Coordinates of C-alpha atoms in Angstrom, one line a residue:
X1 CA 0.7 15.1 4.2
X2 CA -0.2 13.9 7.7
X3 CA -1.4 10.4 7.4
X4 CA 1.8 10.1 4.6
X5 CA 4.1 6.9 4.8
X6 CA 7.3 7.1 6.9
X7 CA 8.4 3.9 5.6
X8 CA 6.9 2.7 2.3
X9 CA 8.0 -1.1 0.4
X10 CA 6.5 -1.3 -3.0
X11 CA 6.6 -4.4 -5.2
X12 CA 9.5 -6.0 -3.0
X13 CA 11.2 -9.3 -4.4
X14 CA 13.8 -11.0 -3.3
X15 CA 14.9 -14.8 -4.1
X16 CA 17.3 -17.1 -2.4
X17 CA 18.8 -19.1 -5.3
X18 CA 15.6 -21.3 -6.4
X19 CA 13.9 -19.9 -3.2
X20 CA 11.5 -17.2 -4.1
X21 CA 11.1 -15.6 -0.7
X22 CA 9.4 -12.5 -1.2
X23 CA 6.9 -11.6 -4.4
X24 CA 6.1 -7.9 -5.4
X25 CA 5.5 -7.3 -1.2
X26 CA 4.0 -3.9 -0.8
X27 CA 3.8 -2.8 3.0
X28 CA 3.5 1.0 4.2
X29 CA 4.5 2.8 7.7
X30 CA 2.8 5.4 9.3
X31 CA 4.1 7.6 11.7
X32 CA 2.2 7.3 15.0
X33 CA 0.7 3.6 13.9
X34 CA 1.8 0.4 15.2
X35 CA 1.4 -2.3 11.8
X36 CA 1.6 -5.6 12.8
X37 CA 3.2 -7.9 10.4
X38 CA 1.5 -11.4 10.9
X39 CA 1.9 -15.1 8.7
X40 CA 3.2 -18.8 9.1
X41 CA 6.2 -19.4 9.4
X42 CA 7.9 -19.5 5.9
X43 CA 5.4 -16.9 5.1
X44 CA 8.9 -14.4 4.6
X45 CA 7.9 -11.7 7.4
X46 CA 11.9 -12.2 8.7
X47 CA 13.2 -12.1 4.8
X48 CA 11.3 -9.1 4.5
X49 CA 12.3 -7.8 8.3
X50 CA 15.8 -8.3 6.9
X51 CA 15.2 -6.4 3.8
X52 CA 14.2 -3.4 5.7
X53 CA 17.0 -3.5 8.1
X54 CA 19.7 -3.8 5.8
X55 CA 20.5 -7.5 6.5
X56 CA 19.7 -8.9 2.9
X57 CA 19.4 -6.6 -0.4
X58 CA 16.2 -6.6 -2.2
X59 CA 16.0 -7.8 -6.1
X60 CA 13.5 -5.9 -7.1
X61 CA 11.0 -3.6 -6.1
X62 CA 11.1 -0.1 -4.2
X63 CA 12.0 1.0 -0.5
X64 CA 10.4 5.1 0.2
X65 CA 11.6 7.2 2.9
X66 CA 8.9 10.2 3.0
X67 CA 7.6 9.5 -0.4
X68 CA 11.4 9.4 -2.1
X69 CA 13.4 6.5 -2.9
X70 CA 16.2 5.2 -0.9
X71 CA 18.8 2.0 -1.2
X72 CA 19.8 0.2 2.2
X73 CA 22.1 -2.1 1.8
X74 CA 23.6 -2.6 5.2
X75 CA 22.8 -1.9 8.2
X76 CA 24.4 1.5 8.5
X77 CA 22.3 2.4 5.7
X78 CA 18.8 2.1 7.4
X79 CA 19.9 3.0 10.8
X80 CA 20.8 6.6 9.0
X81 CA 17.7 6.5 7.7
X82 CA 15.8 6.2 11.3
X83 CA 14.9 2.9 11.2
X84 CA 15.7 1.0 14.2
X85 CA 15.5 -3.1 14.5
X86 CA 15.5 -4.9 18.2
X87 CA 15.6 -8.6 17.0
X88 CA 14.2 -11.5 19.0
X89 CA 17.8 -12.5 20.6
X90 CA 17.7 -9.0 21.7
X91 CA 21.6 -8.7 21.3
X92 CA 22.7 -7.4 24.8
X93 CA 25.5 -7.9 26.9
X94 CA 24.5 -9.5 29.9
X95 CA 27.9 -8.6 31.7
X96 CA 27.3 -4.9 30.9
X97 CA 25.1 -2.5 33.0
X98 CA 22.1 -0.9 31.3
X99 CA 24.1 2.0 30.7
X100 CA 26.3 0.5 28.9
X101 CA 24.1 -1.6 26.7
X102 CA 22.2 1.3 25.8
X103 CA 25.3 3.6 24.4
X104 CA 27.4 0.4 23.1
X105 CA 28.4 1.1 19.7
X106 CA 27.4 5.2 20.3
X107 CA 29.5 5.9 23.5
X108 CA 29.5 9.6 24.8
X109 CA 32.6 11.4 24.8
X110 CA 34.5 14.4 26.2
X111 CA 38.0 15.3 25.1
X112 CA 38.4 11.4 24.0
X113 CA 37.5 10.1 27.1
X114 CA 34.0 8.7 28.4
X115 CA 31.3 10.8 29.6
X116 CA 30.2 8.3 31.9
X117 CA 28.5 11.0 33.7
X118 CA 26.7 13.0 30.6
X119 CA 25.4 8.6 29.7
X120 CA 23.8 7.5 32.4
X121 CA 21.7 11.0 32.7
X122 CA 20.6 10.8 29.4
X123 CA 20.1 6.7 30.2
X124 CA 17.7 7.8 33.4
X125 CA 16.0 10.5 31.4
X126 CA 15.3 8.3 28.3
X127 CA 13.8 5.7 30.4
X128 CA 11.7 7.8 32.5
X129 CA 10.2 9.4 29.5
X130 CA 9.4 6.0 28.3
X131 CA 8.0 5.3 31.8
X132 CA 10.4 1.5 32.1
X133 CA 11.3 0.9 35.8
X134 CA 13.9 -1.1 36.6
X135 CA 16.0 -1.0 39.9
X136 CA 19.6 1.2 38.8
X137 CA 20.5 2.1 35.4
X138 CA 23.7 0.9 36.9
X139 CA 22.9 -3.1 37.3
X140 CA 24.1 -5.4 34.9
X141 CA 21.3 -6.3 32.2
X142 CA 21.6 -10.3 33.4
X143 CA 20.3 -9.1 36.9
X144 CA 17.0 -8.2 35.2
X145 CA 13.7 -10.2 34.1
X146 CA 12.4 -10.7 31.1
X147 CA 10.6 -8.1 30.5
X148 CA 13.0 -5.7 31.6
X149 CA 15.8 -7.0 29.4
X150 CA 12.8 -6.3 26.1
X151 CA 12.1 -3.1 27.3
X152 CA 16.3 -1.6 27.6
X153 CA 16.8 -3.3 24.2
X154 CA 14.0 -1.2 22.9
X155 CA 15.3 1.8 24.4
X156 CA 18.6 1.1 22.9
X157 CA 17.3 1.6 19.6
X158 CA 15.6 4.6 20.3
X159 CA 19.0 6.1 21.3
X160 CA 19.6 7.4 17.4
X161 CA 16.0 9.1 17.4
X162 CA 14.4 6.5 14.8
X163 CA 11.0 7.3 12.5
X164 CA 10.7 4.1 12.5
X165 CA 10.9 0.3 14.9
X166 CA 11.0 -2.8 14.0
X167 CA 10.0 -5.3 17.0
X168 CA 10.9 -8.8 16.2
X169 CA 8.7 -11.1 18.5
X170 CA 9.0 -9.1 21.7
X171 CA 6.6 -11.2 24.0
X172 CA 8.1 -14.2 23.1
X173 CA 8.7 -16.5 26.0
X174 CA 7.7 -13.7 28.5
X175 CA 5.3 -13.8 31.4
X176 CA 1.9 -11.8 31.4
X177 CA 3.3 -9.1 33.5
X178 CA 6.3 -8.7 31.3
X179 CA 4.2 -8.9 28.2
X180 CA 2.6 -6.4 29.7
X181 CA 5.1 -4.1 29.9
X182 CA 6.5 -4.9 26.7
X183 CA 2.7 -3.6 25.1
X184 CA 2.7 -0.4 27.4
X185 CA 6.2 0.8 25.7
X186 CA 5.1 -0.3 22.0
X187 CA 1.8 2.0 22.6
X188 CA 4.2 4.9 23.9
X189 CA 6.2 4.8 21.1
X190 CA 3.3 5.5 19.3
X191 CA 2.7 8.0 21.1
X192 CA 5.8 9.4 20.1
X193 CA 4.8 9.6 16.7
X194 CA 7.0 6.6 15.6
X195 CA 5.9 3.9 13.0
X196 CA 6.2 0.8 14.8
X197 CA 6.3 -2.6 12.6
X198 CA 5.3 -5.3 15.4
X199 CA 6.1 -8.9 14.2
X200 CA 4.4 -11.5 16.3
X201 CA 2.8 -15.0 15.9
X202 CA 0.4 -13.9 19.4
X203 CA -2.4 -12.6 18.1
X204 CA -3.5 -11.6 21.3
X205 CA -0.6 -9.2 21.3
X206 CA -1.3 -7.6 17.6
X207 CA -5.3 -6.9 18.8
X208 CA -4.1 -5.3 21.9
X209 CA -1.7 -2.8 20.5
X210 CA -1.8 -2.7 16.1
X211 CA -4.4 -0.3 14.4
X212 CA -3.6 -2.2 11.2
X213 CA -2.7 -6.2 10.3
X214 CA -0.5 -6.8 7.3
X215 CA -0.9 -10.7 6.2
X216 CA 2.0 -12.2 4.2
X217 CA 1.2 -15.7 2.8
X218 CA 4.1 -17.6 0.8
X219 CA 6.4 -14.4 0.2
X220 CA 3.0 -12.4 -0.6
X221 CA 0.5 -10.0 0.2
X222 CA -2.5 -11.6 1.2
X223 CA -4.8 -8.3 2.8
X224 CA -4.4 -5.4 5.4
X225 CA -6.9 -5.2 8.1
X226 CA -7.7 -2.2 10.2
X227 CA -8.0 -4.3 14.1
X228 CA -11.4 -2.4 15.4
X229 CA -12.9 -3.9 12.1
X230 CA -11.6 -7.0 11.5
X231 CA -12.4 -10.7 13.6
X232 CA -9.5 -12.8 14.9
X233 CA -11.4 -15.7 12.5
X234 CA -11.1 -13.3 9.3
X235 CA -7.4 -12.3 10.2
X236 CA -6.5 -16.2 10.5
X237 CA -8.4 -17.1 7.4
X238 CA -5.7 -14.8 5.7
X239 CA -2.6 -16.2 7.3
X240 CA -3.8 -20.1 6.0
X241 CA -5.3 -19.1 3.1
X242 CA -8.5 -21.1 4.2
X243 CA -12.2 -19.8 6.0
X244 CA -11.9 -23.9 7.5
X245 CA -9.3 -24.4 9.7
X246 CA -8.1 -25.7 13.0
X247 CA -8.2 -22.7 14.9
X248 CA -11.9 -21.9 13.9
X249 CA -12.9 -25.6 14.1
X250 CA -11.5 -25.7 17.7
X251 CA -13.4 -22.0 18.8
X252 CA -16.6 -23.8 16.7
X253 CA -16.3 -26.8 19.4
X254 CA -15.7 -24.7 22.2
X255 CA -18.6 -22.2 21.2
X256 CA -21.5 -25.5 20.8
X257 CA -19.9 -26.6 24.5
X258 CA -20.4 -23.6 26.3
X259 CA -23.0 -21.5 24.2

């Protein structure tokens, strides 16, 4: 089926000794969809980014590849099973040239030796396809901005042909240009036909690039909203649980000063 789950979580629980993290979470991928997960902090979206990735091991519930069950337990587990996690710290080595970071773990070889050569093709053509720009494929990665640093670490995941990337807070703490950026890869990849899972607290960012908001509230559910058809007021009301808040008290001052 075409518009069938790559990636589907049903019922997911998982506790932390009296800590009940996650309750009965159900979330679903799509192949060429970004799906931004959105909520407070506490709300679980890293406990349930973990569960996905391999980091933590679910108590209960159900994790479908394609419609058929699967168990991840590590993080070998998922990354056979296409799904590919760039984490907010990003996780490169900044004495390393982009080259380097990008194969680390999954070096190129010929005859036991490095195929320095065959790496840094495939490094130049996997950036150009992805349209990323940055100055050698040969400079170290603590040479480059921001933005450039988010955009080789999501490259590097791509390296093992995912279905499916995670995106842990990728604008965090970047400029407008380099957000920028960052938002032109995620909509290639969807392009790609990849099932993106975006988590950010900018909301900015999830209306520019998801076609679907998934709200967690206290480890649950608390609605999916398609982006064309749901207001930045109805998509907050869901993350505190509340129509009244401060975010639509503050727009409801600033809309009876300016009118």
């Amino acid at each position: 089926m075409p518009n069938e789950p790559v990636l589907a979580l049903r019922g997911i629980s998982k506790r932390f000794g009296a800590v009940q993290a996650l309750t009965e979470v159900d979330l679903e991928i799509r192949p060429g969809e970004v799906l931004a997960l959105v909520g407070d902090n506490g709300a679980g979206k890293s406990t349930l980014v973990k569960t996905v990735a391999g980091v933590h091991t679910i108590d209960e519930g159900t994790i479908e590849r394609h419609g058929a069950p699967v168990q991840i337990h590590r993080p070998h587990d998922a990354q056979s099973l296409g799904i590919a996690t760039v984490y907010q710290d990003l996780a490169l080595c900044d004495n390393l040239d982009v080259v380097a970071n990008l194969f680390l773990g999954n070096e190129l070889r010929s005859a036991a030796i490095l195929d320095e050569v065959g790496m840094e093709k495939r490094a130049q053509e996997l950036l150009d396809t992805l349209s990323i720009r940055i100055p050698s494929v040969r400079v170290p990665v603590a040479s480059l901005s921001g933005g450039q640093r988010q955009v080789v670490a999501i490259a590097r995941a791509l390296i093992g042909e995912p279905q499916v990337v995670i995106l842990d807070e990728p604008t965090a703490a970047l400029g407008v240009e380099q957000t920028a950026q960052v938002l032109d890869l995620i909509e290639r990849l969807r392009e790609r036909g990849l099932g993106v899972l975006l988590i950010s607290h900018n909301m900015a960012d999830v209306q520019a690039v998801a076609d679907r908001v998934a709200v967690l509230r206290l480890g649950r559910n608390n609605g999916v909203f398609p982006v064309r058809e749901t207001s930045h007021e109805e998509i907050i009301a869901a993350i505190t649980g509340a129509s009244d808040n401060a975010v639509t008290r503050r727009q409801a001052r600033t809309t009876e000063k300016n009118p």
